[in-house]
């Protein structure tokens, strides 16, 4: 690893084949340079389609960059790495497994041989996300928000060193969202790990993060990296009262409003800022 960096993007571009064979490949992200300090909490915001999920997919090893280099935990990314947890934008639960079995599954891959231990650890996390009573149900029996919480439990259960989270609280009701945000921060403070977190909610980004990456689209490029110096430990519900919070919110909004891809709808939902 270079110094205390955990994730490094160096001139990263990602292009996807065009739908028609005769058309040019479509560049999703272009020339991204980004360096994420070990054990920091960094959010990415930007208009829909600017390549936020694509960047997480590249770090997770699910797709490779067309140009540039990506390093994670000191090594070039070369496929899926069990030290990296990923709460994807879709929950991707296995429909034929119970909630408990879905959450316990990564432990099997991580080499935890004892089934009782796997299930005990999975139950601990199901309780933490409020799904203790749903362990024996199947994913189709859960609401969208409950499926998100199940996916979060599945990512936490094996203690990854890097956690990629793609709009993890997007489908969760407002009350539960604040509880889960606080849970996540408390957990991160107790068990340091690098978190790369995608959200459309500027307030969420500020409240949780050490830095917020603002992307423009399309193709997605990094417009700015804004540091957040709000003191820690943070109270997610209380931090919105802080003057720095309001200033940062204004600054992020200004960057995003420069971008024609940042829709009116996103501006409205992008925070609960009164
Ligand atoms: N597998 C793929 N094949 C072709 N094009 C893709 C693929 N994945 C993403 N893209 C394209 O890359 C661009 C970036 O997509 P991406 O999903 O990363 O955006 P995003 O910022 O996460 O958007 P959102 O906020 O809506 O989730 C989009 O134009 C999308 O159509
Ligand atoms: Mg996305």
PDB file of C-alpha atoms and ligand atoms in Angstrom:
ATOM      1  CA  UNK A   1       0.000   0.000   0.000  1.00  0.00           C
ATOM      2  CA  UNK A   2       1.165   3.495  -0.724  1.00  0.00           C
ATOM      3  CA  UNK A   3       1.508   5.167   2.703  1.00  0.00           C
ATOM      4  CA  UNK A   4      -1.769   4.962   4.593  1.00  0.00           C
ATOM      5  CA  UNK A   5      -3.962   4.754   1.498  1.00  0.00           C
ATOM      6  CA  UNK A   6      -6.596   2.070   1.306  1.00  0.00           C
ATOM      7  CA  UNK A   7      -8.135   2.638  -2.125  1.00  0.00           C
ATOM      8  CA  UNK A   8      -6.383   4.366  -4.997  1.00  0.00           C
ATOM      9  CA  UNK A   9      -7.751   5.257  -8.418  1.00  0.00           C
ATOM     10  CA  UNK A  10      -5.150   6.425 -10.879  1.00  0.00           C
ATOM     11  CA  UNK A  11      -6.395   7.759 -14.226  1.00  0.00           C
ATOM     12  CA  UNK A  12      -9.314   5.331 -14.162  1.00  0.00           C
ATOM     13  CA  UNK A  13     -11.692   5.239 -17.108  1.00  0.00           C
ATOM     14  CA  UNK A  14     -14.415   2.682 -17.703  1.00  0.00           C
ATOM     15  CA  UNK A  15     -16.091   2.216 -21.071  1.00  0.00           C
ATOM     16  CA  UNK A  16     -18.946  -0.154 -21.859  1.00  0.00           C
ATOM     17  CA  UNK A  17     -19.663  -1.619 -25.284  1.00  0.00           C
ATOM     18  CA  UNK A  18     -22.390   0.276 -27.134  1.00  0.00           C
ATOM     19  CA  UNK A  19     -25.757  -1.379 -27.610  1.00  0.00           C
ATOM     20  CA  UNK A  20     -25.221  -1.378 -31.406  1.00  0.00           C
ATOM     21  CA  UNK A  21     -22.093  -3.064 -32.712  1.00  0.00           C
ATOM     22  CA  UNK A  22     -21.434  -0.140 -35.091  1.00  0.00           C
ATOM     23  CA  UNK A  23     -21.490   2.512 -32.348  1.00  0.00           C
ATOM     24  CA  UNK A  24     -18.523   3.596 -30.230  1.00  0.00           C
ATOM     25  CA  UNK A  25     -18.090   2.247 -26.679  1.00  0.00           C
ATOM     26  CA  UNK A  26     -19.719   4.448 -24.102  1.00  0.00           C
ATOM     27  CA  UNK A  27     -17.426   6.027 -21.514  1.00  0.00           C
ATOM     28  CA  UNK A  28     -19.059   5.799 -18.096  1.00  0.00           C
ATOM     29  CA  UNK A  29     -16.231   7.315 -16.026  1.00  0.00           C
ATOM     30  CA  UNK A  30     -13.180   9.155 -17.217  1.00  0.00           C
ATOM     31  CA  UNK A  31      -9.782   9.958 -15.764  1.00  0.00           C
ATOM     32  CA  UNK A  32     -10.664   9.419 -12.108  1.00  0.00           C
ATOM     33  CA  UNK A  33      -7.819  10.077  -9.675  1.00  0.00           C
ATOM     34  CA  UNK A  34      -8.793   9.487  -6.119  1.00  0.00           C
ATOM     35  CA  UNK A  35      -6.951   8.443  -3.034  1.00  0.00           C
ATOM     36  CA  UNK A  36      -8.826   7.194  -0.013  1.00  0.00           C
ATOM     37  CA  UNK A  37      -7.081   7.074   3.345  1.00  0.00           C
ATOM     38  CA  UNK A  38      -7.102   3.894   5.372  1.00  0.00           C
ATOM     39  CA  UNK A  39     -10.024   3.729   7.798  1.00  0.00           C
ATOM     40  CA  UNK A  40     -11.634   6.896   6.474  1.00  0.00           C
ATOM     41  CA  UNK A  41     -15.317   7.269   5.619  1.00  0.00           C
ATOM     42  CA  UNK A  42     -15.740   8.757   2.161  1.00  0.00           C
ATOM     43  CA  UNK A  43     -18.983   9.382   0.299  1.00  0.00           C
ATOM     44  CA  UNK A  44     -19.558   9.817  -3.420  1.00  0.00           C
ATOM     45  CA  UNK A  45     -22.390  12.027  -4.665  1.00  0.00           C
ATOM     46  CA  UNK A  46     -23.341  12.947  -8.215  1.00  0.00           C
ATOM     47  CA  UNK A  47     -26.155  12.846 -10.732  1.00  0.00           C
ATOM     48  CA  UNK A  48     -27.788   9.606 -11.739  1.00  0.00           C
ATOM     49  CA  UNK A  49     -25.696   7.780 -14.323  1.00  0.00           C
ATOM     50  CA  UNK A  50     -22.410   9.572 -13.510  1.00  0.00           C
ATOM     51  CA  UNK A  51     -20.668   6.308 -12.663  1.00  0.00           C
ATOM     52  CA  UNK A  52     -20.872   6.009  -8.883  1.00  0.00           C
ATOM     53  CA  UNK A  53     -21.841   2.329  -8.937  1.00  0.00           C
ATOM     54  CA  UNK A  54     -19.306   1.738 -11.684  1.00  0.00           C
ATOM     55  CA  UNK A  55     -16.525   3.019  -9.412  1.00  0.00           C
ATOM     56  CA  UNK A  56     -17.607   0.690  -6.608  1.00  0.00           C
ATOM     57  CA  UNK A  57     -17.829  -2.206  -9.071  1.00  0.00           C
ATOM     58  CA  UNK A  58     -14.243  -1.521 -10.090  1.00  0.00           C
ATOM     59  CA  UNK A  59     -12.992  -1.509  -6.484  1.00  0.00           C
ATOM     60  CA  UNK A  60     -14.895  -4.732  -5.767  1.00  0.00           C
ATOM     61  CA  UNK A  61     -13.247  -6.419  -8.740  1.00  0.00           C
ATOM     62  CA  UNK A  62     -16.556  -7.125 -10.477  1.00  0.00           C
ATOM     63  CA  UNK A  63     -15.448  -5.110 -13.512  1.00  0.00           C
ATOM     64  CA  UNK A  64     -12.041  -3.955 -14.662  1.00  0.00           C
ATOM     65  CA  UNK A  65     -11.121  -0.423 -15.749  1.00  0.00           C
ATOM     66  CA  UNK A  66     -10.587   0.227 -19.457  1.00  0.00           C
ATOM     67  CA  UNK A  67      -7.703   2.520 -18.529  1.00  0.00           C
ATOM     68  CA  UNK A  68      -5.760   3.334 -15.405  1.00  0.00           C
ATOM     69  CA  UNK A  69      -5.081   1.453 -12.208  1.00  0.00           C
ATOM     70  CA  UNK A  70      -7.047   0.653  -9.103  1.00  0.00           C
ATOM     71  CA  UNK A  71      -5.397  -0.513  -5.924  1.00  0.00           C
ATOM     72  CA  UNK A  72      -7.164  -1.746  -2.827  1.00  0.00           C
ATOM     73  CA  UNK A  73      -5.482  -2.675   0.462  1.00  0.00           C
ATOM     74  CA  UNK A  74      -2.081  -2.403  -1.109  1.00  0.00           C
ATOM     75  CA  UNK A  75      -2.672  -4.572  -4.160  1.00  0.00           C
ATOM     76  CA  UNK A  76      -3.908  -4.028  -7.682  1.00  0.00           C
ATOM     77  CA  UNK A  77      -7.543  -5.118  -7.814  1.00  0.00           C
ATOM     78  CA  UNK A  78      -7.670  -8.440  -9.619  1.00  0.00           C
ATOM     79  CA  UNK A  79     -11.042  -9.969  -8.810  1.00  0.00           C
ATOM     80  CA  UNK A  80     -13.242 -10.406  -5.805  1.00  0.00           C
ATOM     81  CA  UNK A  81     -11.445 -10.053  -2.458  1.00  0.00           C
ATOM     82  CA  UNK A  82     -12.957 -11.291   0.803  1.00  0.00           C
ATOM     83  CA  UNK A  83     -11.417  -8.361   2.660  1.00  0.00           C
ATOM     84  CA  UNK A  84     -13.833  -6.132   0.754  1.00  0.00           C
ATOM     85  CA  UNK A  85     -17.550  -6.110   1.609  1.00  0.00           C
ATOM     86  CA  UNK A  86     -20.054  -4.748  -0.890  1.00  0.00           C
ATOM     87  CA  UNK A  87     -23.626  -3.673  -0.246  1.00  0.00           C
ATOM     88  CA  UNK A  88     -24.681  -3.385  -3.873  1.00  0.00           C
ATOM     89  CA  UNK A  89     -27.392  -1.051  -5.162  1.00  0.00           C
ATOM     90  CA  UNK A  90     -29.692  -4.059  -5.619  1.00  0.00           C
ATOM     91  CA  UNK A  91     -29.863  -6.242  -2.525  1.00  0.00           C
ATOM     92  CA  UNK A  92     -28.944  -9.431  -4.460  1.00  0.00           C
ATOM     93  CA  UNK A  93     -30.177 -11.822  -1.796  1.00  0.00           C
ATOM     94  CA  UNK A  94     -30.390 -15.467  -2.823  1.00  0.00           C
ATOM     95  CA  UNK A  95     -34.122 -16.198  -3.083  1.00  0.00           C
ATOM     96  CA  UNK A  96     -33.820 -19.881  -2.237  1.00  0.00           C
ATOM     97  CA  UNK A  97     -32.064 -19.254   1.083  1.00  0.00           C
ATOM     98  CA  UNK A  98     -33.646 -17.985   4.291  1.00  0.00           C
ATOM     99  CA  UNK A  99     -32.704 -14.581   5.646  1.00  0.00           C
ATOM    100  CA  UNK A 100     -30.452 -16.291   8.191  1.00  0.00           C
ATOM    101  CA  UNK A 101     -28.754 -18.436   5.554  1.00  0.00           C
ATOM    102  CA  UNK A 102     -28.207 -15.416   3.299  1.00  0.00           C
ATOM    103  CA  UNK A 103     -26.454 -13.523   6.092  1.00  0.00           C
ATOM    104  CA  UNK A 104     -24.434 -16.571   7.186  1.00  0.00           C
ATOM    105  CA  UNK A 105     -23.285 -17.447   3.660  1.00  0.00           C
ATOM    106  CA  UNK A 106     -20.199 -15.180   3.436  1.00  0.00           C
ATOM    107  CA  UNK A 107     -18.845 -16.832   6.579  1.00  0.00           C
ATOM    108  CA  UNK A 108     -18.831 -20.135   4.737  1.00  0.00           C
ATOM    109  CA  UNK A 109     -16.741 -18.567   1.966  1.00  0.00           C
ATOM    110  CA  UNK A 110     -14.531 -17.005   4.635  1.00  0.00           C
ATOM    111  CA  UNK A 111     -13.792 -20.495   5.962  1.00  0.00           C
ATOM    112  CA  UNK A 112     -15.849 -20.561   9.166  1.00  0.00           C
ATOM    113  CA  UNK A 113     -16.419 -24.324   9.256  1.00  0.00           C
ATOM    114  CA  UNK A 114     -18.787 -24.524  12.213  1.00  0.00           C
ATOM    115  CA  UNK A 115     -22.431 -24.022  11.144  1.00  0.00           C
ATOM    116  CA  UNK A 116     -23.577 -23.058  14.650  1.00  0.00           C
ATOM    117  CA  UNK A 117     -20.944 -20.346  14.792  1.00  0.00           C
ATOM    118  CA  UNK A 118     -21.944 -19.052  11.359  1.00  0.00           C
ATOM    119  CA  UNK A 119     -25.570 -18.894  12.415  1.00  0.00           C
ATOM    120  CA  UNK A 120     -24.810 -17.286  15.754  1.00  0.00           C
ATOM    121  CA  UNK A 121     -22.823 -14.528  14.087  1.00  0.00           C
ATOM    122  CA  UNK A 122     -25.544 -14.057  11.455  1.00  0.00           C
ATOM    123  CA  UNK A 123     -28.227 -13.818  14.173  1.00  0.00           C
ATOM    124  CA  UNK A 124     -26.177 -11.188  16.007  1.00  0.00           C
ATOM    125  CA  UNK A 125     -26.189  -8.999  12.894  1.00  0.00           C
ATOM    126  CA  UNK A 126     -29.832  -9.674  12.082  1.00  0.00           C
ATOM    127  CA  UNK A 127     -30.694  -8.419  15.557  1.00  0.00           C
ATOM    128  CA  UNK A 128     -28.544  -5.324  15.037  1.00  0.00           C
ATOM    129  CA  UNK A 129     -30.459  -4.390  11.874  1.00  0.00           C
ATOM    130  CA  UNK A 130     -33.831  -5.201  13.455  1.00  0.00           C
ATOM    131  CA  UNK A 131     -34.525  -8.402  11.533  1.00  0.00           C
ATOM    132  CA  UNK A 132     -34.076 -10.905  14.359  1.00  0.00           C
ATOM    133  CA  UNK A 133     -37.662 -12.099  14.028  1.00  0.00           C
ATOM    134  CA  UNK A 134     -37.311 -12.666  10.277  1.00  0.00           C
ATOM    135  CA  UNK A 135     -34.422 -15.134  10.297  1.00  0.00           C
ATOM    136  CA  UNK A 136     -36.499 -18.042   8.999  1.00  0.00           C
ATOM    137  CA  UNK A 137     -38.300 -16.089   6.288  1.00  0.00           C
ATOM    138  CA  UNK A 138     -37.294 -15.855   2.651  1.00  0.00           C
ATOM    139  CA  UNK A 139     -36.184 -12.640   0.925  1.00  0.00           C
ATOM    140  CA  UNK A 140     -39.434 -12.396  -1.097  1.00  0.00           C
ATOM    141  CA  UNK A 141     -41.334 -12.107   2.194  1.00  0.00           C
ATOM    142  CA  UNK A 142     -39.420  -8.939   3.139  1.00  0.00           C
ATOM    143  CA  UNK A 143     -40.098  -5.360   2.056  1.00  0.00           C
ATOM    144  CA  UNK A 144     -37.497  -3.531  -0.051  1.00  0.00           C
ATOM    145  CA  UNK A 145     -36.142  -1.729   3.024  1.00  0.00           C
ATOM    146  CA  UNK A 146     -35.914  -4.968   4.992  1.00  0.00           C
ATOM    147  CA  UNK A 147     -34.029  -6.596   2.118  1.00  0.00           C
ATOM    148  CA  UNK A 148     -31.553  -3.685   2.247  1.00  0.00           C
ATOM    149  CA  UNK A 149     -31.060  -4.248   5.966  1.00  0.00           C
ATOM    150  CA  UNK A 150     -30.523  -7.945   5.342  1.00  0.00           C
ATOM    151  CA  UNK A 151     -27.883  -7.100   2.716  1.00  0.00           C
ATOM    152  CA  UNK A 152     -26.190  -4.759   5.204  1.00  0.00           C
ATOM    153  CA  UNK A 153     -26.092  -7.519   7.843  1.00  0.00           C
ATOM    154  CA  UNK A 154     -24.611  -9.879   5.246  1.00  0.00           C
ATOM    155  CA  UNK A 155     -21.795  -7.424   4.553  1.00  0.00           C
ATOM    156  CA  UNK A 156     -20.994  -6.711   8.179  1.00  0.00           C
ATOM    157  CA  UNK A 157     -21.056 -10.304   9.350  1.00  0.00           C
ATOM    158  CA  UNK A 158     -17.512 -11.179   8.336  1.00  0.00           C
ATOM    159  CA  UNK A 159     -15.829  -7.899   9.293  1.00  0.00           C
ATOM    160  CA  UNK A 160     -14.385  -6.736   5.970  1.00  0.00           C
ATOM    161  CA  UNK A 161     -11.544  -4.194   6.039  1.00  0.00           C
ATOM    162  CA  UNK A 162     -13.112  -2.183   3.234  1.00  0.00           C
ATOM    163  CA  UNK A 163     -16.837  -1.658   2.971  1.00  0.00           C
ATOM    164  CA  UNK A 164     -18.403  -0.490  -0.284  1.00  0.00           C
ATOM    165  CA  UNK A 165     -21.982   0.702   0.173  1.00  0.00           C
ATOM    166  CA  UNK A 166     -24.173   1.759  -2.751  1.00  0.00           C
ATOM    167  CA  UNK A 167     -27.156   3.793  -1.526  1.00  0.00           C
ATOM    168  CA  UNK A 168     -27.628   1.326   1.315  1.00  0.00           C
ATOM    169  CA  UNK A 169     -30.359   3.307   3.051  1.00  0.00           C
ATOM    170  CA  UNK A 170     -32.165   4.513  -0.065  1.00  0.00           C
ATOM    171  CA  UNK A 171     -35.224   2.286   0.349  1.00  0.00           C
ATOM    172  CA  UNK A 172     -35.350   2.477   4.134  1.00  0.00           C
ATOM    173  CA  UNK A 173     -37.940   4.628   5.921  1.00  0.00           C
ATOM    174  CA  UNK A 174     -36.731   7.905   7.442  1.00  0.00           C
ATOM    175  CA  UNK A 175     -36.786   6.763  11.083  1.00  0.00           C
ATOM    176  CA  UNK A 176     -34.968   3.489  10.442  1.00  0.00           C
ATOM    177  CA  UNK A 177     -32.546   5.324   8.185  1.00  0.00           C
ATOM    178  CA  UNK A 178     -31.307   7.558  11.013  1.00  0.00           C
ATOM    179  CA  UNK A 179     -30.985   4.522  13.301  1.00  0.00           C
ATOM    180  CA  UNK A 180     -28.981   2.617  10.692  1.00  0.00           C
ATOM    181  CA  UNK A 181     -26.803   5.640   9.879  1.00  0.00           C
ATOM    182  CA  UNK A 182     -25.977   5.971  13.566  1.00  0.00           C
ATOM    183  CA  UNK A 183     -25.389   2.204  13.848  1.00  0.00           C
ATOM    184  CA  UNK A 184     -23.023   2.378  10.908  1.00  0.00           C
ATOM    185  CA  UNK A 185     -21.078   5.303  12.370  1.00  0.00           C
ATOM    186  CA  UNK A 186     -20.866   3.680  15.812  1.00  0.00           C
ATOM    187  CA  UNK A 187     -19.695   0.440  14.262  1.00  0.00           C
ATOM    188  CA  UNK A 188     -17.132   2.224  12.118  1.00  0.00           C
ATOM    189  CA  UNK A 189     -15.821   4.085  15.172  1.00  0.00           C
ATOM    190  CA  UNK A 190     -15.548   0.834  17.150  1.00  0.00           C
ATOM    191  CA  UNK A 191     -14.116  -1.280  14.349  1.00  0.00           C
ATOM    192  CA  UNK A 192     -12.165   0.984  12.017  1.00  0.00           C
ATOM    193  CA  UNK A 193     -12.495   0.169   8.336  1.00  0.00           C
ATOM    194  CA  UNK A 194     -12.442   2.099   5.107  1.00  0.00           C
ATOM    195  CA  UNK A 195     -15.956   2.920   3.930  1.00  0.00           C
ATOM    196  CA  UNK A 196     -16.757   4.111   0.408  1.00  0.00           C
ATOM    197  CA  UNK A 197     -20.388   5.127   0.452  1.00  0.00           C
ATOM    198  CA  UNK A 198     -22.614   6.220  -2.447  1.00  0.00           C
ATOM    199  CA  UNK A 199     -25.659   8.355  -1.737  1.00  0.00           C
ATOM    200  CA  UNK A 200     -27.962  10.878  -3.393  1.00  0.00           C
ATOM    201  CA  UNK A 201     -28.579  12.510  -0.048  1.00  0.00           C
ATOM    202  CA  UNK A 202     -26.114  15.344   0.565  1.00  0.00           C
ATOM    203  CA  UNK A 203     -27.009  15.531   4.259  1.00  0.00           C
ATOM    204  CA  UNK A 204     -26.326  11.843   4.709  1.00  0.00           C
ATOM    205  CA  UNK A 205     -22.975  12.257   2.953  1.00  0.00           C
ATOM    206  CA  UNK A 206     -21.945  15.146   5.212  1.00  0.00           C
ATOM    207  CA  UNK A 207     -23.221  13.616   8.436  1.00  0.00           C
ATOM    208  CA  UNK A 208     -21.322  10.377   7.944  1.00  0.00           C
ATOM    209  CA  UNK A 209     -18.148  11.268   6.090  1.00  0.00           C
ATOM    210  CA  UNK A 210     -14.606  12.556   6.444  1.00  0.00           C
ATOM    211  CA  UNK A 211     -14.744  13.647   2.811  1.00  0.00           C
ATOM    212  CA  UNK A 212     -17.343  13.869   0.056  1.00  0.00           C
ATOM    213  CA  UNK A 213     -16.396  13.230  -3.573  1.00  0.00           C
ATOM    214  CA  UNK A 214     -18.550  15.190  -6.008  1.00  0.00           C
ATOM    215  CA  UNK A 215     -18.855  13.684  -9.466  1.00  0.00           C
ATOM    216  CA  UNK A 216     -20.106  15.225 -12.658  1.00  0.00           C
ATOM    217  CA  UNK A 217     -21.681  13.267 -15.472  1.00  0.00           C
ATOM    218  CA  UNK A 218     -21.488  12.037 -18.132  1.00  0.00           C
ATOM    219  CA  UNK A 219     -18.903  10.648 -18.527  1.00  0.00           C
ATOM    220  CA  UNK A 220     -18.340  10.784 -14.806  1.00  0.00           C
ATOM    221  CA  UNK A 221     -15.358  12.746 -13.591  1.00  0.00           C
ATOM    222  CA  UNK A 222     -14.374  13.976 -10.142  1.00  0.00           C
ATOM    223  CA  UNK A 223     -15.451  17.614  -9.784  1.00  0.00           C
ATOM    224  CA  UNK A 224     -14.277  18.141  -6.193  1.00  0.00           C
ATOM    225  CA  UNK A 225     -13.340  16.426  -2.983  1.00  0.00           C
ATOM    226  CA  UNK A 226     -14.756  18.295   0.008  1.00  0.00           C
ATOM    227  CA  UNK A 227     -13.349  17.564   3.459  1.00  0.00           C
ATOM    228  CA  UNK A 228     -15.747  17.371   6.399  1.00  0.00           C
ATOM    229  CA  UNK A 229     -14.255  18.404   9.730  1.00  0.00           C
ATOM    230  CA  UNK A 230     -17.323  17.961  11.941  1.00  0.00           C
ATOM    231  CA  UNK A 231     -16.102  16.519  15.208  1.00  0.00           C
ATOM    232  CA  UNK A 232     -16.431  12.862  16.057  1.00  0.00           C
ATOM    233  CA  UNK A 233     -18.051  10.885  17.504  1.00  0.00           C
ATOM    234  CA  UNK A 234     -21.058  12.267  15.668  1.00  0.00           C
ATOM    235  CA  UNK A 235     -24.705  12.239  16.463  1.00  0.00           C
ATOM    236  CA  UNK A 236     -26.367  11.843  13.058  1.00  0.00           C
ATOM    237  CA  UNK A 237     -29.618  13.466  14.144  1.00  0.00           C
ATOM    238  CA  UNK A 238     -27.884  16.392  15.873  1.00  0.00           C
ATOM    239  CA  UNK A 239     -25.153  17.178  13.364  1.00  0.00           C
ATOM    240  CA  UNK A 240     -27.589  18.955  11.022  1.00  0.00           C
ATOM    241  CA  UNK A 241     -27.748  21.792  13.584  1.00  0.00           C
ATOM    242  CA  UNK A 242     -24.040  22.521  13.129  1.00  0.00           C
ATOM    243  CA  UNK A 243     -23.165  25.667  11.161  1.00  0.00           C
ATOM    244  CA  UNK A 244     -20.459  23.766   9.273  1.00  0.00           C
ATOM    245  CA  UNK A 245     -23.089  21.290   8.123  1.00  0.00           C
ATOM    246  CA  UNK A 246     -25.132  24.059   6.508  1.00  0.00           C
ATOM    247  CA  UNK A 247     -22.048  25.571   4.834  1.00  0.00           C
ATOM    248  CA  UNK A 248     -20.962  22.213   3.445  1.00  0.00           C
ATOM    249  CA  UNK A 249     -24.457  21.496   2.210  1.00  0.00           C
ATOM    250  CA  UNK A 250     -24.497  24.797   0.335  1.00  0.00           C
ATOM    251  CA  UNK A 251     -21.085  24.119  -1.160  1.00  0.00           C
ATOM    252  CA  UNK A 252     -21.974  20.615  -2.350  1.00  0.00           C
ATOM    253  CA  UNK A 253     -25.246  21.823  -3.797  1.00  0.00           C
ATOM    254  CA  UNK A 254     -23.453  24.567  -5.688  1.00  0.00           C
ATOM    255  CA  UNK A 255     -21.076  22.038  -7.254  1.00  0.00           C
ATOM    256  CA  UNK A 256     -23.929  19.765  -8.222  1.00  0.00           C
ATOM    257  CA  UNK A 257     -26.107  22.537  -9.601  1.00  0.00           C
ATOM    258  CA  UNK A 258     -23.339  23.395 -12.054  1.00  0.00           C
ATOM    259  CA  UNK A 259     -24.111  20.034 -13.606  1.00  0.00           C
ATOM    260  CA  UNK A 260     -27.032  19.829 -16.030  1.00  0.00           C
ATOM    261  CA  UNK A 261     -27.387  16.148 -15.121  1.00  0.00           C
ATOM    262  CA  UNK A 262     -28.350  16.970 -11.541  1.00  0.00           C
ATOM    263  CA  UNK A 263     -32.131  16.883 -11.875  1.00  0.00           C
ATOM    264  CA  UNK A 264     -34.603  19.081 -10.025  1.00  0.00           C
ATOM    265  CA  UNK A 265     -35.925  15.922  -8.362  1.00  0.00           C
ATOM    266  CA  UNK A 266     -32.509  15.108  -6.938  1.00  0.00           C
ATOM    267  CA  UNK A 267     -32.094  18.664  -5.714  1.00  0.00           C
ATOM    268  CA  UNK A 268     -35.334  18.310  -3.791  1.00  0.00           C
ATOM    269  CA  UNK A 269     -34.642  14.921  -2.301  1.00  0.00           C
ATOM    270  CA  UNK A 270     -31.036  15.728  -1.650  1.00  0.00           C
ATOM    271  CA  UNK A 271     -31.841  16.891   1.726  1.00  0.00           C
ATOM    272  CA  UNK A 272     -34.064  17.462   4.369  1.00  0.00           C
ATOM    273  CA  UNK A 273     -32.103  20.702   4.770  1.00  0.00           C
ATOM    274  CA  UNK A 274     -34.562  23.325   5.832  1.00  0.00           C
TER     275      UNK A 274
HETATM  276  N1  LIG B   1     -22.925  -3.167 -17.424  1.00  0.00           N
HETATM  277  C1  LIG B   1     -23.115  -2.049 -18.120  1.00  0.00           C
HETATM  278  N2  LIG B   1     -23.210  -2.070 -19.472  1.00  0.00           N
HETATM  279  C2  LIG B   1     -23.377  -0.937 -20.172  1.00  0.00           C
HETATM  280  N3  LIG B   1     -23.464   0.284 -19.631  1.00  0.00           N
HETATM  281  C3  LIG B   1     -23.384   0.370 -18.295  1.00  0.00           C
HETATM  282  C4  LIG B   1     -23.215  -0.786 -17.469  1.00  0.00           C
HETATM  283  N4  LIG B   1     -23.162  -0.378 -16.165  1.00  0.00           N
HETATM  284  C5  LIG B   1     -23.303   0.961 -16.188  1.00  0.00           C
HETATM  285  N5  LIG B   1     -23.430   1.413 -17.456  1.00  0.00           N
HETATM  286  C6  LIG B   1     -23.546   2.814 -17.870  1.00  0.00           C
HETATM  287  O1  LIG B   1     -22.542   3.550 -17.198  1.00  0.00           O
HETATM  288  C7  LIG B   1     -23.035   4.804 -16.752  1.00  0.00           C
HETATM  289  C8  LIG B   1     -22.828   4.908 -15.258  1.00  0.00           C
HETATM  290  O2  LIG B   1     -23.665   3.969 -14.605  1.00  0.00           O
HETATM  291  P1  LIG B   1     -23.698   3.795 -13.036  1.00  0.00           P
HETATM  292  O3  LIG B   1     -24.664   2.719 -12.726  1.00  0.00           O
HETATM  293  O4  LIG B   1     -22.317   3.640 -12.550  1.00  0.00           O
HETATM  294  O5  LIG B   1     -24.261   5.214 -12.583  1.00  0.00           O
HETATM  295  P2  LIG B   1     -24.674   5.733 -11.116  1.00  0.00           P
HETATM  296  O6  LIG B   1     -23.956   7.012 -10.903  1.00  0.00           O
HETATM  297  O7  LIG B   1     -24.472   4.650 -10.128  1.00  0.00           O
HETATM  298  O8  LIG B   1     -26.234   6.035 -11.314  1.00  0.00           O
HETATM  299  P3  LIG B   1     -27.431   5.958 -10.234  1.00  0.00           P
HETATM  300  O9  LIG B   1     -27.270   7.145  -9.326  1.00  0.00           O
HETATM  301  O10 LIG B   1     -28.658   6.071 -11.068  1.00  0.00           O
HETATM  302  O11 LIG B   1     -27.329   4.653  -9.512  1.00  0.00           O
HETATM  303  C9  LIG B   1     -24.495   4.873 -17.199  1.00  0.00           C
HETATM  304  O12 LIG B   1     -24.532   5.572 -18.412  1.00  0.00           O
HETATM  305  C10 LIG B   1     -24.863   3.434 -17.423  1.00  0.00           C
HETATM  306  O13 LIG B   1     -25.828   3.318 -18.446  1.00  0.00           O
HETATM  307 MG1  LIG B   2     -25.759   3.542  -8.982  1.00  0.00          MG
END
